[in-house]
XYZ file of C-alpha atoms in Angstrom:
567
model
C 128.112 155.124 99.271
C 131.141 156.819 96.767
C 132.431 155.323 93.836
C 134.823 153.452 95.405
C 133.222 151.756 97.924
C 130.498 150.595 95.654
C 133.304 149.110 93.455
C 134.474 147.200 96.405
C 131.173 146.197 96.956
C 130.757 144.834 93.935
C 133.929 142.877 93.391
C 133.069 141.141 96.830
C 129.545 140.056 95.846
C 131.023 138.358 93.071
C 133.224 136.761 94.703
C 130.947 135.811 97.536
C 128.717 134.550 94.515
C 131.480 132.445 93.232
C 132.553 130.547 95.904
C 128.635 129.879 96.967
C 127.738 128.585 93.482
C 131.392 126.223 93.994
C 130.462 125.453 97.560
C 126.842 124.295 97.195
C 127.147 121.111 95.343
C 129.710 119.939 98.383
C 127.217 121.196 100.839
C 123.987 119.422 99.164
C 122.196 122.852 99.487
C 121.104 124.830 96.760
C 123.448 127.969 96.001
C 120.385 130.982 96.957
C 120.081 129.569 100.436
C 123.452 129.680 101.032
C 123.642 133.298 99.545
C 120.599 134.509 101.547
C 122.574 132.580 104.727
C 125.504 134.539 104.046
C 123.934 137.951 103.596
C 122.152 137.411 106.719
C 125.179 136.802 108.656
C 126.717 140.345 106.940
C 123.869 142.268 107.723
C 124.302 141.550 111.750
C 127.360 142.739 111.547
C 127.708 146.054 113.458
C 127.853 149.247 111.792
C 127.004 147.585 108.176
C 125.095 150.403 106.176
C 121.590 149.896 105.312
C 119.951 148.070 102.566
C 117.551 150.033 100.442
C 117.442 149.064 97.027
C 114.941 149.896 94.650
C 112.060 147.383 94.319
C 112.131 149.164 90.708
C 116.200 147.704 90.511
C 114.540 143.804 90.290
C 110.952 144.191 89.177
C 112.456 146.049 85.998
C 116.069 145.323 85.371
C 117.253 141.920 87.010
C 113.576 140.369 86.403
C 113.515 140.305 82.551
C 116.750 138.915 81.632
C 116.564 136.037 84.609
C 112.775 135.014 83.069
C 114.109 135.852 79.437
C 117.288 133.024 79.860
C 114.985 130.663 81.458
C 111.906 130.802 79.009
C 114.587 130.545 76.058
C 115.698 127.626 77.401
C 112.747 125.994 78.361
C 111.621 123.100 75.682
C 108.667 124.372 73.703
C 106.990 120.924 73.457
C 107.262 120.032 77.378
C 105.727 123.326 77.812
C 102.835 122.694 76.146
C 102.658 119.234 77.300
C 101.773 120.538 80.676
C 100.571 123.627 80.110
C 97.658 122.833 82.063
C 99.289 121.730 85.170
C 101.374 124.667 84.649
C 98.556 127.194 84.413
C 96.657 125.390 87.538
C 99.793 125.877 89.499
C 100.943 129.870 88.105
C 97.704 131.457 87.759
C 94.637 129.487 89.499
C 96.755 128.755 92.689
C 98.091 132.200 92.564
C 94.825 133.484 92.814
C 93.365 131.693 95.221
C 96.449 132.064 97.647
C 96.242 135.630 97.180
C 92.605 135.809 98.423
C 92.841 133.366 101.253
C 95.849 134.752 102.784
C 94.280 138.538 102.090
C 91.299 137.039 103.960
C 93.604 136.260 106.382
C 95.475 139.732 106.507
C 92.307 141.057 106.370
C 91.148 139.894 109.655
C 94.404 140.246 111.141
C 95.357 144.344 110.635
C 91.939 146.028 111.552
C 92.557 149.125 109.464
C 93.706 146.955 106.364
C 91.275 147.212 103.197
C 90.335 143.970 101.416
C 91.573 144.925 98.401
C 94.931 145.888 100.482
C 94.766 142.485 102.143
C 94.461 141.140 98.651
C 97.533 142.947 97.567
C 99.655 141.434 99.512
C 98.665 137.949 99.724
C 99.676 138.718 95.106
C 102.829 139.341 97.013
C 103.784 135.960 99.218
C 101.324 133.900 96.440
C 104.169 133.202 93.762
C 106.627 130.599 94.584
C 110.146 131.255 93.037
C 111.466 128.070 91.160
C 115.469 128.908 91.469
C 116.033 126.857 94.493
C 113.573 123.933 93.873
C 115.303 123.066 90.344
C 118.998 123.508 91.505
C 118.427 121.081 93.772
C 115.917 118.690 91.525
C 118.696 119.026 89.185
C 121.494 118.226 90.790
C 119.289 114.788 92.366
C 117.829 113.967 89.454
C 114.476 114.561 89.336
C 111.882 113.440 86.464
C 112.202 115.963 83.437
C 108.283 116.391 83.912
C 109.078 117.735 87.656
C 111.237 119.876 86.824
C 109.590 121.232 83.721
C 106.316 121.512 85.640
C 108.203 123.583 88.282
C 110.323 125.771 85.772
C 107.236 126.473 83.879
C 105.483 127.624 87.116
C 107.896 130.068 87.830
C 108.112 131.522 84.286
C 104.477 132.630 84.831
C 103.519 132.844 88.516
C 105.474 136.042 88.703
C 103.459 137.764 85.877
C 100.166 136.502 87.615
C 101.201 138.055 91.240
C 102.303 140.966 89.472
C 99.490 142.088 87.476
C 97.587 140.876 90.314
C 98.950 143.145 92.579
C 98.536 146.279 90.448
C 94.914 145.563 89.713
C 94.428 145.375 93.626
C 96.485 148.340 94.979
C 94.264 149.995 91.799
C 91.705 148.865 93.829
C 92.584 150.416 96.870
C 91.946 153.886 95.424
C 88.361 153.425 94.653
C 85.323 151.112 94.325
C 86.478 147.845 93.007
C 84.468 146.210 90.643
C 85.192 142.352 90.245
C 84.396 142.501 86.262
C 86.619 145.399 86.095
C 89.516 143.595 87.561
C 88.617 140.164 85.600
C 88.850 142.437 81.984
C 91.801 144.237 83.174
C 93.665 141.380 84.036
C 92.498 138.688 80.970
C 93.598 142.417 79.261
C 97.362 142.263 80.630
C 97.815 138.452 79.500
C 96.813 139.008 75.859
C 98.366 141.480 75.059
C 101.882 140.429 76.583
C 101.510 137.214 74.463
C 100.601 139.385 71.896
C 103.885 141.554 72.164
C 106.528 139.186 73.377
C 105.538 136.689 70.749
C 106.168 139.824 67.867
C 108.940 140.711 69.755
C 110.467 137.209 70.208
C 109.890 136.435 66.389
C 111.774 139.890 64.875
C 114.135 139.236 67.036
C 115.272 136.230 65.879
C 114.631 136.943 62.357
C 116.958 140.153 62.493
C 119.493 137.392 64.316
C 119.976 135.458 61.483
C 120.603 138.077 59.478
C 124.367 138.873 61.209
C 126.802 136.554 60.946
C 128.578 137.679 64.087
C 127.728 136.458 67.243
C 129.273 139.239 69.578
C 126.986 141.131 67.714
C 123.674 138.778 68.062
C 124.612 138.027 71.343
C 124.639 141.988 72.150
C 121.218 141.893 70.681
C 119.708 139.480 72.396
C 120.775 141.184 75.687
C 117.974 143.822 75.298
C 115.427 141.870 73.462
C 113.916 140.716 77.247
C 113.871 144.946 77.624
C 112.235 145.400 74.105
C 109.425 142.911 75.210
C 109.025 144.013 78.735
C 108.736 147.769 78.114
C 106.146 148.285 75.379
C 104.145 145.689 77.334
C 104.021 147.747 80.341
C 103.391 151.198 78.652
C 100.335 149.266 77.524
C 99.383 148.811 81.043
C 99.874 144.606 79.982
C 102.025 142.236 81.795
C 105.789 142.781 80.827
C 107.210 139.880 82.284
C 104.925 137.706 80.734
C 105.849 139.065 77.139
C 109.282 138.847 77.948
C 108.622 135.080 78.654
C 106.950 134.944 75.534
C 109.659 136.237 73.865
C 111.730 133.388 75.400
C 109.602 130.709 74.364
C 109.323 131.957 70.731
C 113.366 132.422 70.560
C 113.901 129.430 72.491
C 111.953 127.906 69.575
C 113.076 129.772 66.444
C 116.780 129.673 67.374
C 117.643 126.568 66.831
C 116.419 126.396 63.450
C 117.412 129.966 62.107
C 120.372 130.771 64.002
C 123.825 129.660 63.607
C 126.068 127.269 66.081
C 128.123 130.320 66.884
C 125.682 132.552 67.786
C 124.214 129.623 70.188
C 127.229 128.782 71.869
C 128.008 132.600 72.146
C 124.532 133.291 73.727
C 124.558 130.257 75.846
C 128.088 131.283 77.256
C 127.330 134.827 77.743
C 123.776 134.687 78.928
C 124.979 132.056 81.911
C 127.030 134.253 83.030
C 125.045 136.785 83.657
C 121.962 134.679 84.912
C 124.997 133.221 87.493
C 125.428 136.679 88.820
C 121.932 138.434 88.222
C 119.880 135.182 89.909
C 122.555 134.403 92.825
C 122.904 138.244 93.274
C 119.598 139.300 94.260
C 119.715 136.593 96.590
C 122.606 137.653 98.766
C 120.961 140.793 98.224
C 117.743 139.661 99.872
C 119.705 138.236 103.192
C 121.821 141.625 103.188
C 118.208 143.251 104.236
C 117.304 141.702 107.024
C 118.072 144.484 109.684
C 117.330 147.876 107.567
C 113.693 145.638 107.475
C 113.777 145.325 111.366
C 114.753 149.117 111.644
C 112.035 150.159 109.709
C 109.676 148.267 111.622
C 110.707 149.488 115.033
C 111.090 153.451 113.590
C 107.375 153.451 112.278
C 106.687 152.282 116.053
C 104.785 148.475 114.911
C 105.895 144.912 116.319
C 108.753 142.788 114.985
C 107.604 140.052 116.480
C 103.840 140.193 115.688
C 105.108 140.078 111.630
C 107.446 137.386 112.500
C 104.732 135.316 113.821
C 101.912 136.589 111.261
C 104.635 135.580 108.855
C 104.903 132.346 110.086
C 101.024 132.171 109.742
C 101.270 133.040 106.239
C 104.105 130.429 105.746
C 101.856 127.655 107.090
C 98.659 128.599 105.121
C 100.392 128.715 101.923
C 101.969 125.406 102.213
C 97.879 123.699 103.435
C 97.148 125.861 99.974
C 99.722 124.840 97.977
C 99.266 120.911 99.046
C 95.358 120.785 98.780
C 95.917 121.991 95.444
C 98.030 119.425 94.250
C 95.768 116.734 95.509
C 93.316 117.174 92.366
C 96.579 117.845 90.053
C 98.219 114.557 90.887
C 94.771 112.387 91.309
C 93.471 113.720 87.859
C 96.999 112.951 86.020
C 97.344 109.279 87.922
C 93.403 108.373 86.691
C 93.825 109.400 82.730
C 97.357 107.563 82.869
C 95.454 104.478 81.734
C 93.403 106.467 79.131
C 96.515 107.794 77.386
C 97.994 104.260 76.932
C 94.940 103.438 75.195
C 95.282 106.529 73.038
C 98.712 106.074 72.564
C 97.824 102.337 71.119
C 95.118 103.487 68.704
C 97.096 106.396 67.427
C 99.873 103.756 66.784
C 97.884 101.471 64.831
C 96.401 104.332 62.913
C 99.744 105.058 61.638
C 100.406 101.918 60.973
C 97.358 101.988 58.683
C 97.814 105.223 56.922
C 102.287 104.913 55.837
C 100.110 101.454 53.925
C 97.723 103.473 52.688
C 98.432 104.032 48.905
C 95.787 106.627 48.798
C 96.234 108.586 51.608
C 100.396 108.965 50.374
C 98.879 110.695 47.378
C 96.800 112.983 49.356
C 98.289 116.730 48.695
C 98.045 117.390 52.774
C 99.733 113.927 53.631
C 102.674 115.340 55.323
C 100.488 117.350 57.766
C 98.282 114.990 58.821
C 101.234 112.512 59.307
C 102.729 114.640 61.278
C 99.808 115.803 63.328
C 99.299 111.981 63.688
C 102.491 111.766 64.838
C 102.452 114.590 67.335
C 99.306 113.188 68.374
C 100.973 109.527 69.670
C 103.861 111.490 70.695
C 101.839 113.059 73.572
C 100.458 110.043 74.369
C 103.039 108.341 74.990
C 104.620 110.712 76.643
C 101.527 111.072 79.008
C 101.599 107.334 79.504
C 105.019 106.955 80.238
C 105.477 110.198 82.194
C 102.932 109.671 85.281
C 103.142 112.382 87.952
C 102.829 109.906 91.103
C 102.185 110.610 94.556
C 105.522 111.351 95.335
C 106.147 113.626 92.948
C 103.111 114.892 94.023
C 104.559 116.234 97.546
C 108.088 117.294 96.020
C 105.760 119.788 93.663
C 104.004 120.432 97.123
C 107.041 120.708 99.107
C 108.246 123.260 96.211
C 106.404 126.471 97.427
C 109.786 128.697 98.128
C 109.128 132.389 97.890
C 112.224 134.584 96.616
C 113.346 137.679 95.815
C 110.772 139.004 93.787
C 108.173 138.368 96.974
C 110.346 140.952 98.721
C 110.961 143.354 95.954
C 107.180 143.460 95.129
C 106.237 143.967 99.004
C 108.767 147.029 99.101
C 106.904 148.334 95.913
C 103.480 148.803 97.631
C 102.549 152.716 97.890
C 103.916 154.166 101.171
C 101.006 155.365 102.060
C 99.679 151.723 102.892
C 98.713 151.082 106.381
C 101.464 148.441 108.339
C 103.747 149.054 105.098
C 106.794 148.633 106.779
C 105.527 145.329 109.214
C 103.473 144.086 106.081
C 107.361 144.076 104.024
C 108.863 142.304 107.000
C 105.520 139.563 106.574
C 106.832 138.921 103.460
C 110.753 138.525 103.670
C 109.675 136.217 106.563
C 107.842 134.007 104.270
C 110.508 134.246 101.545
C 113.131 133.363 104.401
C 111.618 130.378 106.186
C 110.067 128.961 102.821
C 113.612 129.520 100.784
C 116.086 127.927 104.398
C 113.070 125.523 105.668
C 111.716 123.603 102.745
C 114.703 124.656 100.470
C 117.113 122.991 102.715
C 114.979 119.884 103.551
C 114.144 118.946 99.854
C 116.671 117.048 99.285
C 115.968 115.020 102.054
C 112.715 115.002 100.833
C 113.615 113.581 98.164
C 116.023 110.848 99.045
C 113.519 109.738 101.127
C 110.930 109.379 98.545
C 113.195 107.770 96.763
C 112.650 109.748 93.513
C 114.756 109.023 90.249
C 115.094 110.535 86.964
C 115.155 109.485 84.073
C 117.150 105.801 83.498
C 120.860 106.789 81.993
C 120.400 103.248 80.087
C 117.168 103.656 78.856
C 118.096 107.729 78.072
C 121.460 106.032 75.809
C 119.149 103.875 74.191
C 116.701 106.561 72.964
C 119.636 108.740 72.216
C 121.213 105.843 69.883
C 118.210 105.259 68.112
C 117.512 109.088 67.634
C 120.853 109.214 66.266
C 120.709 106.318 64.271
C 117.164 108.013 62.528
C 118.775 111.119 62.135
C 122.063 109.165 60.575
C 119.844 107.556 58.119
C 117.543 110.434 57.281
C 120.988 112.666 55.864
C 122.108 109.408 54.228
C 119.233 109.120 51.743
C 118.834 112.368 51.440
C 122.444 113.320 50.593
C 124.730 110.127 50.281
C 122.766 108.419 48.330
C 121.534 110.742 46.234
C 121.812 109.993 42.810
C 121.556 113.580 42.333
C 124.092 115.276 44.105
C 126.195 117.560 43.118
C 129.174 119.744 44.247
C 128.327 123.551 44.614
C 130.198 124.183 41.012
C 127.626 121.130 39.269
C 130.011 118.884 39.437
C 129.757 115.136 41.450
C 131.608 114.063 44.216
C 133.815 111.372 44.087
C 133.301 107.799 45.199
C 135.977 107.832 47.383
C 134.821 110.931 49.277
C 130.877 109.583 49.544
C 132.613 106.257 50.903
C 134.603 108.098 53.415
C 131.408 109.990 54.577
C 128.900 106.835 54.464
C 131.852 105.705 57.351
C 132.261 109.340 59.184
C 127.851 110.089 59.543
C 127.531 107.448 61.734
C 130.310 108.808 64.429
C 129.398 112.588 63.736
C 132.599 113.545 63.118
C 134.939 115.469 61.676
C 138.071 114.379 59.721
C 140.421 113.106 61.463
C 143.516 114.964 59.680
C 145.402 111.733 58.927
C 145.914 113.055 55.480
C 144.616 109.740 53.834
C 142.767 111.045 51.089
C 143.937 113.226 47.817
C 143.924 116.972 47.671
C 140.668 116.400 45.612
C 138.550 114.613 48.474
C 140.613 117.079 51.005
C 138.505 120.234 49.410
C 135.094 118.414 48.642
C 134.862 116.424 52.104
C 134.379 119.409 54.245
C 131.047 120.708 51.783
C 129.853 116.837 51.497
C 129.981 116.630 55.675
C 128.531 120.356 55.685
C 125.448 118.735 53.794
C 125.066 115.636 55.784
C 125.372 118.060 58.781
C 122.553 120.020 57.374
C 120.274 117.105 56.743
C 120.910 115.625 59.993
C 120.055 118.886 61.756
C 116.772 118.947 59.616
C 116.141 115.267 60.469
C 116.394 116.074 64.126
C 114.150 119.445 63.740
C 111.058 116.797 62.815
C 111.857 115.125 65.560
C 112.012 118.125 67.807
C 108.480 119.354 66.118
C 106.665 116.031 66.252
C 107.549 115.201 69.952
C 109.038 111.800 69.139
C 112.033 111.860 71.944
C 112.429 113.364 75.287
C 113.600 116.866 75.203
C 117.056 115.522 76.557
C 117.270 112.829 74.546
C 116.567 115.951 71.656
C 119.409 118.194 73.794
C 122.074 115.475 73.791
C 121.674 115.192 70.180
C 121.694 118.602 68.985
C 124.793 118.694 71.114
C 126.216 116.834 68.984
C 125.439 117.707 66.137
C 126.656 121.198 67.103
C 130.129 120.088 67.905
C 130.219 118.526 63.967
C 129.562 121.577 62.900
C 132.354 123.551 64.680
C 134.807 120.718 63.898
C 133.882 121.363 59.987
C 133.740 124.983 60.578
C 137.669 124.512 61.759
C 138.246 122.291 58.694
């Protein structure tokens, strides 16, 4: 393909990506099914050129960035809320699929190794969580849902991968199951290890430059800077480059500036728009170079549709007799966590009235460990994961592109290579257009709902209302405030703030007050901005409010302080 064509290419997968991602909300179907729809239909047409793109091209350069954008947006706290369920669902289901459908494999090609077999069940085992949240999203599903599902996704991928090259390792000699266990607990440390470093300079160096083309141009290759070392150690790069999310994800918000979020946020949906959506119209565009390879190494087309239909079906008896034991274990502590939630309430209760425990030099700590402590258990009390969420989380096993690009990076000397990749796009295909497309029935007919707008504008009021407060008697009230030059502010400019915190606003620009309020107003609001956004940090740290109840405020906070920035 020249230059030129390529650039045409190009400019039409955009568009094609465009009009999907305006299309799907009209359509009620999730924007990657109706991209891997649409490539399907362009790769039957006749004399379309084949589609052979490097499994390196997504494992190494689209990966990163798409589980970099995710992790830095995932919420910390709901993270670790259910990082249980989470690590049941990425790395013990993993595993087991990958055996049981090797076993399967196994069985099936006679001169397939077990440790071959194994190799590819890593590559069907790790359900991609782009089209299960669009849609939960878009039909308002619980927070928890979708956390539990984003979360899943962030790390199934590292799981399969390592996984996979401990297996095909395998393949080349006597496989030793201690061996594999050390390599792979190996992989996951040290990616922590590295993409928590990583994520942490990273931001430091951040807040350092006070322009955010240029932070935003750094934060680009930070997902590269984690990934890479972590590989050369022969450890799990996409799992540091997740860590590196989280720990960013984390930081920013505290160290960097409202400029350099927005800037990120802007630039980095962007490209997760096109990256995400592209390899997806890039996974239906494959369809027929798959078949020709198939029929040129002289196996059956059919025999790996219908093995991959057998694969299909096993994973989703895996995937629901999993959840079983998820769901029935979360329903029967429900109950204990109210009672933890009560105790840890009246505990408070007893130690703010406890004289001697205020003049304890660690009193701040253990409040707040206290209060991180009901937090969760109230959270875990109020935040049940029912039956019904139960089969949407079931129902939620779609594989995706990294399925495919992982089965076209398996040595080419494997036996059935070329029928074994075709296995796998078939289970990526029917899983993504079959349960992608009937989730949202799914869930209508369930009857799930998210969280209660009236209840989620009551929390948010109250947040804001603690937050108002907290930068009131810290600043406004202050009997020792003072201007940047030493001097105090006037009354007339603390009056006209005590009325302007509670709105988060700007000035209006009516001109009402002197030239002398006019210059300290903008520095007085700058402080209660910077008390508020410390208010709400406590919040964000002890767990108090939902994460969106947390989002919606630090939203607006944000937008005070680019009014006052334009002041």
């Amino acid at each position: 393909m020249g230059f030129e064509q390529f650039e045409i290419v190009a400019v039409v997968a955009v568009l094609i990506i465009v009009a999907a991602s305006y299309f799907s909300t009209r359509l009620g179907l999730a924007t990657p099914i109706i991209l891997v729809i649409v490539g399907l239909g362009v790769s039957l047409i006749p004399g379309m050129p084949e589609v052979h793109p490097a499994p390196e091209l997504i494992l190494t350069v689209v990966l990163p960035p798409l589980l970099y954008s995710a992790a830095v947006n995932m919420p910390v706290m709901d993270f670790r809320r259910d990082l249980s369920t989470i690590g049941a669902l990425s790395v013990v289901l993993v595993l087991v699929s990958a055996f049981v459908v090797g076993t399967l494999l196994w069985a099936i090609f006679p001169n397939l190794s077990f440790a071959a077999a194994v190799a590819v069940g890593a590559v069907v085992s790790p359900p991609d969580a782009v089209a299960a949240t669009s849609i939960g999203k878009r039909l308002g599903l619980p927070p928890r849902l979708l956390t539990i599902l984003e979360g899943e996704g962030l790390v199934n991928d590292a799981t399969a991968l390592v996984l996979l090259r401990t297996a095909v390792a395998a393949t080349a000699g006597a496989f030793s199951f201690w061996q594999a266990a050390g390599d792979f607990f190996y992989a996951v440390a040290v990616a922590i290890v590295v993409g928590t470093v990583v994520g942490f300079v990273a931001v430091r160096i951040r807040s350092k430059i006070d322009q955010p083309v240029l932070t935003t141009a750094i934060s680009f290759v930070v997902p590269f800077i984690a990934f890479l070392p972590a590989e050369l150690a022969h450890a799990s790069g996409v799992l540091a480059v997740v860590a590196a999310g989280l720990v960013t994800g984390a930081m920013g918000v505290r160290r960097l500036s409202v400029a350099d979020r927005n800037a990120e946020r802007t630039n980095w949906l962007t490209a997760q728009l096109l990256l995400e959506n592209g390899v997806f119209l890039l996974m239906g565009l494959q369809l027929m170079t798959l078949i020709d390879d198939v029929s040129h190494d002289g196996l059956s087309v059919w025999s790996a549709v219908w093995i991959g239909l057998a694969v299909t079906v096993l994973l989703g008896i895996i995937r629901t007799v999993f959840v079983v034991p998820v769901v029935f274990t979360a329903r029967r502590r429900r109950s204990d966590y109210e009672e933890k939630a009560r105790r840890f309430s009246e505990v408070l209760d007893h130690v703010s009235a406890d004289e001697r425990f205020r003049s304890h030099p660690r009193h701040e700590r253990l409040e707040r460990w206290l209060q991180r402590r009901h937090a969760d258990a109230r959270f875990y009390a109020g935040n049940g994961l029912g039956w019904r969420g139960g089969a949407v989380l079931a129902w939620s096993g779609m594989r995706g592109v990294v399925t495919l690009a992982a089965a076209q990076s398996l040595p080419t000397d494997f036996p059935y290579r070329t029928q074994l990749v075709l296995v796998a796009f078939v289970v990526a295909l029917v899983t993504l257009v079959g349960q992608g497309g009937t989730l949202p029935l799914l869930i209508r007919v369930l009857g799930i709902r998210g969280t209660d707008e009236e209840r989620a504008r009551r929390e948010l009021s109250l947040l804001l209302s603690e937050v108002n407060e907290a930068a009131v008697g810290q600043v406004v009230d202050n009997p020792d405030l003072r201007r940047r030059d030493g001097k105090p502010f006037d009354a007339a400019v603390l009056d006209r703030a005590r009325q302007m915190h509670e709105r988060m606003t700007s000035p209006d620009g009516r001109g009402h007050e002197h030239d002398a309020a006019k210059a300290q107003l903008p520095e007085l609001l700058q402080l209660i901005l910077d008390a508020q956004q410390d208010a709400l940090n406590e919040a964000r740290s002890t767990g108090s409010y939902d994460s969106s109840t947390i989002k919606r405020a630090q939203k607006q906070l944000d937008q005070g302080y680019v009014r006052i920035s334009g002041v």
